[in-house]
PDB file of C-alpha atoms in Angstrom:
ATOM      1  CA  UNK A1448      14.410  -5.923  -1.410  1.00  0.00           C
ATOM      2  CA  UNK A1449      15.575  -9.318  -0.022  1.00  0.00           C
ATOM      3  CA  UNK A1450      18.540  -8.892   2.369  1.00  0.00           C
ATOM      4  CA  UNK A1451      18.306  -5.115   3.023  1.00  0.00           C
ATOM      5  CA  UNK A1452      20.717  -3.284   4.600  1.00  0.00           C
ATOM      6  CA  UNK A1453      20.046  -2.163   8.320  1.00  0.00           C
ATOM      7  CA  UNK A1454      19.911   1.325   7.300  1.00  0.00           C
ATOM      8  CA  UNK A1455      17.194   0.049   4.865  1.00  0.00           C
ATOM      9  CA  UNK A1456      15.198  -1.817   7.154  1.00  0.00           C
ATOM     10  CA  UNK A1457      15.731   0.696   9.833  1.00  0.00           C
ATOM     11  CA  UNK A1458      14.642   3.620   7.131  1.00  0.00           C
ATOM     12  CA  UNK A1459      11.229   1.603   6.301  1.00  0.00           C
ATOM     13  CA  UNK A1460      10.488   0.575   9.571  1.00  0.00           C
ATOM     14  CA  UNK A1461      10.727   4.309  10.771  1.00  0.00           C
ATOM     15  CA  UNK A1462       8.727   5.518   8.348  1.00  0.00           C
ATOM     16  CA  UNK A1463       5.919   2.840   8.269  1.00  0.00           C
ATOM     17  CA  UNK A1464       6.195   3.887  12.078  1.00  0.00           C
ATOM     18  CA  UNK A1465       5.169   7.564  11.686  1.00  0.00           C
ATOM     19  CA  UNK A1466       2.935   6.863   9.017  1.00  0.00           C
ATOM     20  CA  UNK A1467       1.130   4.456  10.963  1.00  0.00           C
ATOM     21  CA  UNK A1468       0.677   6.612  14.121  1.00  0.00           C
ATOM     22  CA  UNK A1469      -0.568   9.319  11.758  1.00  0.00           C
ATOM     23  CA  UNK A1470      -2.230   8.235   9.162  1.00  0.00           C
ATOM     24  CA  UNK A1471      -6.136   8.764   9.191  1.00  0.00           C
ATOM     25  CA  UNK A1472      -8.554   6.507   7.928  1.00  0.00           C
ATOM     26  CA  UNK A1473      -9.429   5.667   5.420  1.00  0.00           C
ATOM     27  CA  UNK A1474      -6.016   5.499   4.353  1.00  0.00           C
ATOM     28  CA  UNK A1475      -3.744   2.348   4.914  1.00  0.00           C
ATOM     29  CA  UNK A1476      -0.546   1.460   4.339  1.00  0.00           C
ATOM     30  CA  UNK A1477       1.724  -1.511   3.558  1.00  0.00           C
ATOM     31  CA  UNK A1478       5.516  -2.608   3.932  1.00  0.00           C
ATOM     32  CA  UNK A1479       7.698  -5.058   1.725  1.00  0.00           C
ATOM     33  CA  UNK A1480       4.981  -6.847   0.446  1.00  0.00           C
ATOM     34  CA  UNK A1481       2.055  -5.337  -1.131  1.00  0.00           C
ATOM     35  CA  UNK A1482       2.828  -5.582  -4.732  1.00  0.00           C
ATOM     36  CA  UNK A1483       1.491  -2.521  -7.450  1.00  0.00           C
ATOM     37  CA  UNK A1484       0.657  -3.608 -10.562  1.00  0.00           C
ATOM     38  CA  UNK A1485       1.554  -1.482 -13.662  1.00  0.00           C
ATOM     39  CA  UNK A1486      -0.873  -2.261 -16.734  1.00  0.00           C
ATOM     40  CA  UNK A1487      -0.002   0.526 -19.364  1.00  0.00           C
ATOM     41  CA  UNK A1488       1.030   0.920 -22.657  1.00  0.00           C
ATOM     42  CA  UNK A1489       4.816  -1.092 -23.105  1.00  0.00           C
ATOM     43  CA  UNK A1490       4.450  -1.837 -19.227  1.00  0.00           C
ATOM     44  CA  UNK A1491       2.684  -4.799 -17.764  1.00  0.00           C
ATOM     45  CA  UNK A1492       4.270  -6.814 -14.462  1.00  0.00           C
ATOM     46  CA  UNK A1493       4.505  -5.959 -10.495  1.00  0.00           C
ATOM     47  CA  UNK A1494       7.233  -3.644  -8.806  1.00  0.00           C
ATOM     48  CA  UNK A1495       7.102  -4.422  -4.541  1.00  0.00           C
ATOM     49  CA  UNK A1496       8.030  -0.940  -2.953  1.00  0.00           C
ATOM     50  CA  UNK A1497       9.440  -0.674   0.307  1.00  0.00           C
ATOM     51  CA  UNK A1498       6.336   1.105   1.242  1.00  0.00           C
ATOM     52  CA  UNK A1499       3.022   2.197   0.088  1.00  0.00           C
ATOM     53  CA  UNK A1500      -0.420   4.042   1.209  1.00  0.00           C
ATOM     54  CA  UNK A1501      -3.254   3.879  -0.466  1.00  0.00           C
ATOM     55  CA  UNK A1502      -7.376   4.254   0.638  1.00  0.00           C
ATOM     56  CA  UNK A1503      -9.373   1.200   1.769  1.00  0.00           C
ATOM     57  CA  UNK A1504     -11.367  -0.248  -0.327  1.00  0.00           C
ATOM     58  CA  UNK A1505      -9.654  -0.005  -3.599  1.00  0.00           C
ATOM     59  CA  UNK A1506      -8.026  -3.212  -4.008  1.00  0.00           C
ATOM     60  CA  UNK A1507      -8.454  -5.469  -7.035  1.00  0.00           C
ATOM     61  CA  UNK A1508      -6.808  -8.371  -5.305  1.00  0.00           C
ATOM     62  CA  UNK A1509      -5.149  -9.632  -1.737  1.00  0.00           C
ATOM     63  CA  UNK A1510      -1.860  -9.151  -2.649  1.00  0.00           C
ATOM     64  CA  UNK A1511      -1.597  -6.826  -4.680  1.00  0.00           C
ATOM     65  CA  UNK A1512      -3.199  -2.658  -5.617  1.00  0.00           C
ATOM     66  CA  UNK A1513      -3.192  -0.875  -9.017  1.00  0.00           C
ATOM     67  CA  UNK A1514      -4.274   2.550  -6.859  1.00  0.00           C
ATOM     68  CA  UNK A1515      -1.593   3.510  -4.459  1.00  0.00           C
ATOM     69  CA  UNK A1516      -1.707   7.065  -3.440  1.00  0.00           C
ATOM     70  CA  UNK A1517       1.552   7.409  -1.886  1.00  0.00           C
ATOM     71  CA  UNK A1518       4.817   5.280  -2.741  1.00  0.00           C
ATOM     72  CA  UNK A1519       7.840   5.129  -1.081  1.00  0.00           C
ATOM     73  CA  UNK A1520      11.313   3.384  -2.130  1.00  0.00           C
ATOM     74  CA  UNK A1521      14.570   3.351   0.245  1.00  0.00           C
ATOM     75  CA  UNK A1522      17.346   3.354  -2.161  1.00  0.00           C
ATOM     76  CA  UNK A1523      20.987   1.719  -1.614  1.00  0.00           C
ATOM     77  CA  UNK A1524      23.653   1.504  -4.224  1.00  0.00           C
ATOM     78  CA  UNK A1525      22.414  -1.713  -6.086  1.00  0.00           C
ATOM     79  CA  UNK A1526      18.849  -0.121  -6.415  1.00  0.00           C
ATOM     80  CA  UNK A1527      19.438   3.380  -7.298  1.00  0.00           C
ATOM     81  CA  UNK A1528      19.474   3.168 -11.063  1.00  0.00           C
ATOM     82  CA  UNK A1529      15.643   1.484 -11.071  1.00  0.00           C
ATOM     83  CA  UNK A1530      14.336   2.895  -8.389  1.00  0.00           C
ATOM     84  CA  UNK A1531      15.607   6.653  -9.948  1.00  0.00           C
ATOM     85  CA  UNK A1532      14.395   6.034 -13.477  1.00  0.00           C
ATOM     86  CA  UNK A1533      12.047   2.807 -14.393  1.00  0.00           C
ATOM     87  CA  UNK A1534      10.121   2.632 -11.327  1.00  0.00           C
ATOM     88  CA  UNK A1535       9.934   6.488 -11.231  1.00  0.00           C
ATOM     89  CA  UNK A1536       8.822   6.566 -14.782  1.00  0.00           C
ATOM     90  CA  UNK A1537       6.502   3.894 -14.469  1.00  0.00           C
ATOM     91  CA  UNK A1538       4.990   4.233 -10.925  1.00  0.00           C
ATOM     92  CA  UNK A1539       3.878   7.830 -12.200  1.00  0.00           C
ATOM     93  CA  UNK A1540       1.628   5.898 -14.869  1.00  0.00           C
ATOM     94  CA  UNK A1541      -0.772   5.324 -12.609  1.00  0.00           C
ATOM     95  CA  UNK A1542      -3.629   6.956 -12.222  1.00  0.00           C
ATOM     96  CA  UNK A1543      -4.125   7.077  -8.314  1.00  0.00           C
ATOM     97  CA  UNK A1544      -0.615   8.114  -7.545  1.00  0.00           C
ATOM     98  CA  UNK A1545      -0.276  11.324  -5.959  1.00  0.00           C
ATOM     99  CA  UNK A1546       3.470  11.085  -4.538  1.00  0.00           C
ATOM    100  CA  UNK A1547       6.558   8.955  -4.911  1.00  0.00           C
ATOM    101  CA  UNK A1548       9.269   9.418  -2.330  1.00  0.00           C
ATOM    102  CA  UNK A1549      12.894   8.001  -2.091  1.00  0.00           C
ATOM    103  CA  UNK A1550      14.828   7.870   0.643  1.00  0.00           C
ATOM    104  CA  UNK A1551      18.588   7.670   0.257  1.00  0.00           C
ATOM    105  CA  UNK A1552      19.979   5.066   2.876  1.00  0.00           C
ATOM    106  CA  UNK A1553      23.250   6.342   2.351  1.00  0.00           C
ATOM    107  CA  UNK A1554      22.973  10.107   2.459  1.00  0.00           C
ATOM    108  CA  UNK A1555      21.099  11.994   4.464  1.00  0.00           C
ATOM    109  CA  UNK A1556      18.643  13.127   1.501  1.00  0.00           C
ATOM    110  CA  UNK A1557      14.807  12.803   0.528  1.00  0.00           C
ATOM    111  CA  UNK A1558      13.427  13.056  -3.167  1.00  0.00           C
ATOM    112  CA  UNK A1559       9.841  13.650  -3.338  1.00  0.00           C
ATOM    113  CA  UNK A1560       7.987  13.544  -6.563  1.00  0.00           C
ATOM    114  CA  UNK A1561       4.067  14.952  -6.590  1.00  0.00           C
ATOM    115  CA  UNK A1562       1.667  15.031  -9.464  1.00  0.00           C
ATOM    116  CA  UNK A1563       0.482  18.368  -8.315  1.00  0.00           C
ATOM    117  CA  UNK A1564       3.608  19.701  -9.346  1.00  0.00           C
ATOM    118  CA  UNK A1565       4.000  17.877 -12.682  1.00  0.00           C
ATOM    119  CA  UNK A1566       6.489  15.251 -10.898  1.00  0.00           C
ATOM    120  CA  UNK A1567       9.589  17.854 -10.723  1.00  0.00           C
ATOM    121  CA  UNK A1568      12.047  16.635  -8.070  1.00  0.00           C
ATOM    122  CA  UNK A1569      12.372  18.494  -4.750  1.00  0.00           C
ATOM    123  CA  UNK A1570      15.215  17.537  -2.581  1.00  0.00           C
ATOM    124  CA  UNK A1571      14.805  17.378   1.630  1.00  0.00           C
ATOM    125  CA  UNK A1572      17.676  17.066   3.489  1.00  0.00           C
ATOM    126  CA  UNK A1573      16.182  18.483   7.069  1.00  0.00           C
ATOM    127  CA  UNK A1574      13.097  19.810   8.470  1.00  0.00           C
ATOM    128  CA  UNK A1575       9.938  18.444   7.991  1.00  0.00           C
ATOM    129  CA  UNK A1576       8.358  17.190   4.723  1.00  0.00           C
ATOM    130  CA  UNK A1577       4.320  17.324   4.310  1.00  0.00           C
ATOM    131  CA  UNK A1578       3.159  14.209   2.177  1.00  0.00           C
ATOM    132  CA  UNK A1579       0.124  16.028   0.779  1.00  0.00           C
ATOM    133  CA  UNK A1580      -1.366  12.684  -0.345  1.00  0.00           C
ATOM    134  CA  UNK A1581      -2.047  11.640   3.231  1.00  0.00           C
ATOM    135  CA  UNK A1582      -1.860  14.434   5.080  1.00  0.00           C
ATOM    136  CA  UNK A1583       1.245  13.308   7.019  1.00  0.00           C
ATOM    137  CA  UNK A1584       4.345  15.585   8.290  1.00  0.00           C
ATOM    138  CA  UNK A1585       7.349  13.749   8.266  1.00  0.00           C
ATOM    139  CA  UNK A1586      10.258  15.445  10.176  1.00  0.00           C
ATOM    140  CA  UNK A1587      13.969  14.123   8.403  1.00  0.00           C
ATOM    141  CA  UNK A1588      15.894  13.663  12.077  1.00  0.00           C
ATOM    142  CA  UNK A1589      12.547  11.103  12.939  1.00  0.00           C
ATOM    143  CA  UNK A1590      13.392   8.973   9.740  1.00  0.00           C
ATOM    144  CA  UNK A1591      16.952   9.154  10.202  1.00  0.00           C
ATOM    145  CA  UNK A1592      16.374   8.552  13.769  1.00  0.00           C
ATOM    146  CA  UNK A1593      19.201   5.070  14.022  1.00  0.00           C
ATOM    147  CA  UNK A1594      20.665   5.786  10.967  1.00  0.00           C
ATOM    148  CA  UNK A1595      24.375   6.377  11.100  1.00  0.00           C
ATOM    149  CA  UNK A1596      24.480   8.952   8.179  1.00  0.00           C
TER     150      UNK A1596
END
């Protein structure tokens, strides 16, 4: 999202931060500007999520991935709706998508949505949250770490 907030920005960067430090190969991930294409039935354009992981090697293009493993979206007022519903909705078309997380910039709140458990929500507001897709524990006071909520 053009012109994030500083909770935003400060939200992605710590994440792409942890997941960076942890991740293990050969898994990779991407900030801002990695597009995902969606090509399904009534759904065929690019979404650019504030963060994604996916494994080496399965990219049809440069610039942009149709096999993401794990996506993550920070969401702020003016993105909530889309992020919550048509991104959500659509992101889970894809095959190679194990997990979708949103972050709330606002609230001190997670939403984490896994195939393995037929995408029902579960909500993380402390502790530490295991992204199964990558094999990654992310602790909520890390990612809030900066953020005045």
């Amino acid at each position: 999202m053009a012109g994030a907030s500083r909770a935003h920005d400060t939200l992605t960067f710590n994440l792409a931060g942890l997941l960076h430090a942890r991740l293990q190969p050969p898994c990779q991930g991407f900030v801002a500007d990695m597009k995902v294409r969606i090509r399904a039935e009534g759904c065929d354009g690019f979404y650019y999520p504030d963060l994604l992981v996916q494994y080496v090697g399965e990219f049809a293009d440069d610039d942009w991935t149709e096999q993401p493993t794990l996506i993550v979206e920070v969401i702020s007022p003016a993105t909530e709706r889309v992020d919550k519903h048509e991104k959500r909705l659509n992101y889970q078309r894809l095959p190679s998508l194990e997990e979708y997380l949103l972050v709330h910039q606002d609230i001190r709140e997670l939403w984490l949505y896994r195939r393995a458990r037929q995408w029902q929500r579960e909500v993380h507001v402390d502790g530490v949250v295991r992204l199964e897709s990558v094999g990654v524990d992310v602790a909520v006071d890390e990612l809030y770490r900066g953020v005045g909520v």
